[in-house]
PDB file of C-alpha atoms in Angstrom:
ATOM      1  CA  ARG F 165      55.871 -31.042 -40.130  1.00  0.00           C
ATOM      2  CA  GLY F 166      57.633 -28.651 -38.562  1.00  0.00           C
ATOM      3  CA  ALA F 167      57.213 -27.604 -35.086  1.00  0.00           C
ATOM      4  CA  PRO F 168      56.138 -23.847 -34.055  1.00  0.00           C
ATOM      5  CA  PHE F 169      59.278 -21.469 -34.002  1.00  0.00           C
ATOM      6  CA  GLU F 170      57.311 -18.011 -32.975  1.00  0.00           C
ATOM      7  CA  THR F 171      60.031 -17.256 -29.819  1.00  0.00           C
ATOM      8  CA  GLU F 172      62.889 -18.826 -31.741  1.00  0.00           C
ATOM      9  CA  LEU F 173      62.155 -16.108 -34.825  1.00  0.00           C
ATOM     10  CA  ALA F 174      61.825 -13.312 -32.121  1.00  0.00           C
ATOM     11  CA  ALA F 175      65.422 -14.318 -31.041  1.00  0.00           C
ATOM     12  CA  VAL F 176      66.825 -14.442 -34.194  1.00  0.00           C
ATOM     13  CA  ALA F 177      65.139 -11.103 -35.218  1.00  0.00           C
ATOM     14  CA  ALA F 178      66.690  -9.050 -32.329  1.00  0.00           C
ATOM     15  CA  ALA F 179      70.428  -9.915 -33.951  1.00  0.00           C
ATOM     16  CA  LEU F 180      69.537  -9.092 -37.557  1.00  0.00           C
ATOM     17  CA  PRO F 181      70.151  -6.220 -38.951  1.00  0.00           C
ATOM     18  CA  ALA F 182      66.747  -4.373 -39.466  1.00  0.00           C
ATOM     19  CA  ASP F 183      66.124  -5.018 -43.707  1.00  0.00           C
ATOM     20  CA  THR F 184      65.969  -8.396 -43.287  1.00  0.00           C
ATOM     21  CA  ASP F 185      62.585  -9.297 -44.340  1.00  0.00           C
ATOM     22  CA  LEU F 186      61.085 -12.410 -42.458  1.00  0.00           C
ATOM     23  CA  ALA F 187      57.559 -11.563 -43.545  1.00  0.00           C
ATOM     24  CA  PRO F 188      57.296 -14.921 -45.233  1.00  0.00           C
ATOM     25  CA  LEU F 189      58.436 -16.548 -41.507  1.00  0.00           C
ATOM     26  CA  GLN F 190      56.639 -14.740 -39.678  1.00  0.00           C
ATOM     27  CA  ALA F 191      53.541 -15.642 -41.235  1.00  0.00           C
ATOM     28  CA  ARG F 192      54.240 -19.424 -40.365  1.00  0.00           C
ATOM     29  CA  ALA F 193      55.987 -18.999 -37.433  1.00  0.00           C
ATOM     30  CA  ALA F 194      52.753 -20.056 -35.345  1.00  0.00           C
ATOM     31  CA  GLU F 195      52.262 -23.245 -36.960  1.00  0.00           C
ATOM     32  CA  GLY F 196      55.881 -24.144 -38.312  1.00  0.00           C
ATOM     33  CA  VAL F 197      57.540 -24.863 -41.796  1.00  0.00           C
ATOM     34  CA  PRO F 198      56.964 -28.408 -43.351  1.00  0.00           C
ATOM     35  CA  THR F 199      60.351 -30.541 -43.366  1.00  0.00           C
ATOM     36  CA  ARG F 200      61.805 -30.844 -46.792  1.00  0.00           C
ATOM     37  CA  ASN F 201      60.852 -34.668 -46.126  1.00  0.00           C
ATOM     38  CA  ALA F 202      57.050 -33.672 -45.483  1.00  0.00           C
ATOM     39  CA  LEU F 203      57.433 -31.925 -47.949  1.00  0.00           C
ATOM     40  CA  GLN F 204      58.281 -34.314 -50.343  1.00  0.00           C
ATOM     41  CA  ALA F 205      56.039 -36.832 -49.021  1.00  0.00           C
ATOM     42  CA  GLU F 206      52.871 -34.696 -49.582  1.00  0.00           C
ATOM     43  CA  PHE F 207      53.884 -34.135 -53.090  1.00  0.00           C
ATOM     44  CA  ALA F 208      52.053 -37.170 -54.216  1.00  0.00           C
ATOM     45  CA  ALA F 209      49.024 -35.649 -53.047  1.00  0.00           C
ATOM     46  CA  ALA F 210      49.436 -32.630 -54.670  1.00  0.00           C
ATOM     47  CA  ALA F 211      50.173 -33.441 -58.020  1.00  0.00           C
ATOM     48  CA  ARG F 212      47.216 -35.633 -57.900  1.00  0.00           C
ATOM     49  CA  ALA F 213      44.835 -32.537 -57.707  1.00  0.00           C
ATOM     50  CA  MET F 214      47.540 -30.682 -59.980  1.00  0.00           C
ATOM     51  CA  SER F 215      46.692 -33.521 -62.839  1.00  0.00           C
ATOM     52  CA  ALA F 216      43.234 -33.788 -62.171  1.00  0.00           C
ATOM     53  CA  LYS F 217      42.496 -30.233 -63.359  1.00  0.00           C
ATOM     54  CA  ILE F 218      45.269 -31.136 -66.422  1.00  0.00           C
ATOM     55  CA  ASP F 219      42.787 -33.739 -67.187  1.00  0.00           C
ATOM     56  CA  ALA F 220      39.545 -32.032 -67.341  1.00  0.00           C
ATOM     57  CA  PRO F 221      36.845 -31.285 -69.521  1.00  0.00           C
ATOM     58  CA  ALA F 222      36.716 -27.927 -70.700  1.00  0.00           C
ATOM     59  CA  ASP F 223      33.188 -28.058 -72.457  1.00  0.00           C
ATOM     60  CA  GLY F 224      31.240 -30.097 -69.365  1.00  0.00           C
ATOM     61  CA  ASP F 225      31.190 -32.928 -72.640  1.00  0.00           C
ATOM     62  CA  LEU F 226      29.507 -35.914 -70.875  1.00  0.00           C
ATOM     63  CA  VAL F 227      32.323 -38.506 -72.254  1.00  0.00           C
ATOM     64  CA  ASP F 228      34.930 -35.756 -71.851  1.00  0.00           C
ATOM     65  CA  SER F 229      33.260 -36.126 -68.126  1.00  0.00           C
ATOM     66  CA  PHE F 230      33.756 -40.178 -67.880  1.00  0.00           C
ATOM     67  CA  TRP F 231      36.541 -40.419 -69.248  1.00  0.00           C
ATOM     68  CA  SER F 232      38.037 -37.432 -67.048  1.00  0.00           C
ATOM     69  CA  ASN F 233      36.714 -39.255 -64.083  1.00  0.00           C
ATOM     70  CA  ALA F 234      38.115 -42.390 -65.176  1.00  0.00           C
ATOM     71  CA  ARG F 235      41.548 -41.129 -66.030  1.00  0.00           C
ATOM     72  CA  SER F 236      41.995 -39.490 -61.976  1.00  0.00           C
ATOM     73  CA  LEU F 237      41.417 -42.351 -60.493  1.00  0.00           C
ATOM     74  CA  VAL F 238      44.402 -44.023 -62.365  1.00  0.00           C
ATOM     75  CA  SER F 239      46.876 -41.299 -63.205  1.00  0.00           C
ATOM     76  CA  ILE F 240      49.912 -41.730 -65.358  1.00  0.00           C
ATOM     77  CA  ARG F 241      52.386 -39.138 -64.835  1.00  0.00           C
ATOM     78  CA  GLN F 242      55.871 -39.270 -66.860  1.00  0.00           C
ATOM     79  CA  PRO F 243      58.314 -36.870 -64.225  1.00  0.00           C
ATOM     80  CA  GLY F 244      61.403 -36.374 -65.995  1.00  0.00           C
ATOM     81  CA  GLU F 245      63.216 -33.129 -67.812  1.00  0.00           C
ATOM     82  CA  SER F 246      61.137 -32.584 -70.758  1.00  0.00           C
ATOM     83  CA  ASP F 247      60.828 -29.258 -73.107  1.00  0.00           C
ATOM     84  CA  ALA F 248      57.526 -29.695 -73.897  1.00  0.00           C
ATOM     85  CA  ASN F 249      55.808 -26.489 -73.152  1.00  0.00           C
ATOM     86  CA  THR F 250      52.742 -28.410 -71.732  1.00  0.00           C
ATOM     87  CA  PRO F 251      50.640 -28.348 -68.527  1.00  0.00           C
ATOM     88  CA  SER F 252      51.966 -32.262 -68.347  1.00  0.00           C
ATOM     89  CA  ALA F 253      55.312 -31.388 -68.899  1.00  0.00           C
ATOM     90  CA  ALA F 254      55.238 -28.914 -66.431  1.00  0.00           C
ATOM     91  CA  LEU F 255      53.659 -30.742 -63.877  1.00  0.00           C
ATOM     92  CA  GLY F 256      56.507 -33.971 -64.833  1.00  0.00           C
ATOM     93  CA  ARG F 257      59.437 -31.634 -64.805  1.00  0.00           C
ATOM     94  CA  MET F 258      58.133 -30.173 -61.070  1.00  0.00           C
ATOM     95  CA  GLU F 259      57.717 -34.151 -59.956  1.00  0.00           C
ATOM     96  CA  ALA F 260      61.655 -34.814 -60.825  1.00  0.00           C
ATOM     97  CA  ARG F 261      62.666 -31.752 -59.242  1.00  0.00           C
ATOM     98  CA  VAL F 262      60.489 -32.622 -56.231  1.00  0.00           C
ATOM     99  CA  ASP F 263      62.055 -35.569 -56.032  1.00  0.00           C
ATOM    100  CA  ALA F 264      65.579 -34.483 -56.445  1.00  0.00           C
ATOM    101  CA  GLY F 265      64.866 -32.520 -53.862  1.00  0.00           C
ATOM    102  CA  ASP F 266      64.825 -28.928 -55.605  1.00  0.00           C
ATOM    103  CA  PHE F 267      61.957 -27.123 -54.488  1.00  0.00           C
ATOM    104  CA  ALA F 268      63.413 -23.798 -56.368  1.00  0.00           C
ATOM    105  CA  GLY F 269      63.213 -25.646 -59.407  1.00  0.00           C
ATOM    106  CA  ALA F 270      59.756 -27.276 -59.038  1.00  0.00           C
ATOM    107  CA  LEU F 271      58.529 -24.021 -58.033  1.00  0.00           C
ATOM    108  CA  GLU F 272      59.655 -22.459 -61.092  1.00  0.00           C
ATOM    109  CA  ALA F 273      58.184 -25.165 -62.720  1.00  0.00           C
ATOM    110  CA  TYR F 274      54.895 -24.598 -60.634  1.00  0.00           C
ATOM    111  CA  ASP F 275      54.778 -20.453 -61.346  1.00  0.00           C
ATOM    112  CA  SER F 276      54.135 -22.290 -65.240  1.00  0.00           C
ATOM    113  CA  LEU F 277      50.866 -23.329 -64.681  1.00  0.00           C
ATOM    114  CA  PRO F 278      48.232 -22.586 -65.792  1.00  0.00           C
ATOM    115  CA  ASP F 279      46.205 -20.302 -62.855  1.00  0.00           C
ATOM    116  CA  GLU F 280      43.695 -23.615 -62.413  1.00  0.00           C
ATOM    117  CA  VAL F 281      46.035 -26.024 -62.019  1.00  0.00           C
ATOM    118  CA  ARG F 282      48.365 -24.195 -59.737  1.00  0.00           C
ATOM    119  CA  ALA F 283      45.095 -23.697 -57.157  1.00  0.00           C
ATOM    120  CA  ALA F 284      44.698 -27.759 -57.218  1.00  0.00           C
ATOM    121  CA  GLY F 285      49.154 -27.189 -55.545  1.00  0.00           C
ATOM    122  CA  SER F 286      48.487 -23.478 -54.162  1.00  0.00           C
ATOM    123  CA  ASP F 287      48.811 -24.925 -50.268  1.00  0.00           C
ATOM    124  CA  TRP F 288      51.811 -27.553 -51.509  1.00  0.00           C
ATOM    125  CA  ALA F 289      53.208 -24.560 -53.128  1.00  0.00           C
ATOM    126  CA  GLY F 290      53.158 -21.943 -49.822  1.00  0.00           C
ATOM    127  CA  ASN F 291      54.586 -24.391 -47.772  1.00  0.00           C
ATOM    128  CA  ALA F 292      58.166 -25.221 -50.135  1.00  0.00           C
ATOM    129  CA  ARG F 293      57.895 -21.686 -50.310  1.00  0.00           C
ATOM    130  CA  ALA F 294      58.174 -20.797 -46.519  1.00  0.00           C
ATOM    131  CA  ARG F 295      61.093 -24.183 -46.189  1.00  0.00           C
ATOM    132  CA  LEU F 296      63.007 -21.864 -48.956  1.00  0.00           C
ATOM    133  CA  ALA F 297      62.477 -18.685 -47.039  1.00  0.00           C
ATOM    134  CA  ALA F 298      63.519 -20.402 -43.658  1.00  0.00           C
ATOM    135  CA  ASP F 299      66.564 -22.644 -45.295  1.00  0.00           C
ATOM    136  CA  ARG F 300      67.895 -19.147 -46.470  1.00  0.00           C
ATOM    137  CA  LEU F 301      67.245 -17.395 -43.241  1.00  0.00           C
ATOM    138  CA  VAL F 302      69.251 -20.390 -41.519  1.00  0.00           C
ATOM    139  CA  ASP F 303      72.296 -20.119 -44.227  1.00  0.00           C
ATOM    140  CA  GLN F 304      72.227 -15.940 -43.997  1.00  0.00           C
ATOM    141  CA  VAL F 305      72.328 -16.557 -40.054  1.00  0.00           C
ATOM    142  CA  THR F 306      74.910 -18.737 -39.734  1.00  0.00           C
ATOM    143  CA  GLY F 307      76.722 -16.602 -42.173  1.00  0.00           C
ATOM    144  CA  ASP F 308      76.488 -13.621 -40.332  1.00  0.00           C
ATOM    145  CA  VAL F 309      77.960 -15.814 -37.167  1.00  0.00           C
ATOM    146  CA  LEU F 310      80.785 -16.942 -38.778  1.00  0.00           C
ATOM    147  CA  LYS F 311      81.709 -13.976 -40.257  1.00  0.00           C
ATOM    148  CA  SER F 312      80.974 -11.920 -36.533  1.00  0.00           C
ATOM    149  CA  LEU F 313      83.859 -15.303 -35.406  1.00  0.00           C
ATOM    150  CA  SER F 314      86.533 -14.398 -37.586  1.00  0.00           C
ATOM    151  CA  ALA F 315      86.154 -10.697 -37.389  1.00  0.00           C
ATOM    152  CA  ALA F 316      86.285 -11.282 -33.346  1.00  0.00           C
ATOM    153  CA  PRO F 317      89.561 -10.193 -31.586  1.00  0.00           C
ATOM    154  CA  GLN F 318      91.982 -12.966 -30.573  1.00  0.00           C
TER     155      GLN F 318
END
């Protein structure tokens, strides 16, 4: 996990235009934002939890419940860019994109999942959204600094 960054965010906020949206980062400043490597490492647990929700029996039938519990012990997913419009395919797309470091794409796949499946992965998704917000801010600040340096009189 990343370290807290309240002091750094306050310093950067003072130099940014007033309309810069820092709310996603301010919400995470005290606890920090996970690194990209941490997000990739934490995804397996989130994927298992989401897969268990996909495999959960809908009607509470005893046999279905037994098979669902058995499947949750050994979860087999096919990560990849399937065009299928099923929760399992969306989770596979999500997993492939996380493996490739494409967190925006992974969140796009996550957003297509049913509510109960998304709920099982909501902590991971919140962390990924915070990482993307932090990355955008770093890109913006870097761009602003480079512009101001190139505009400075020589």
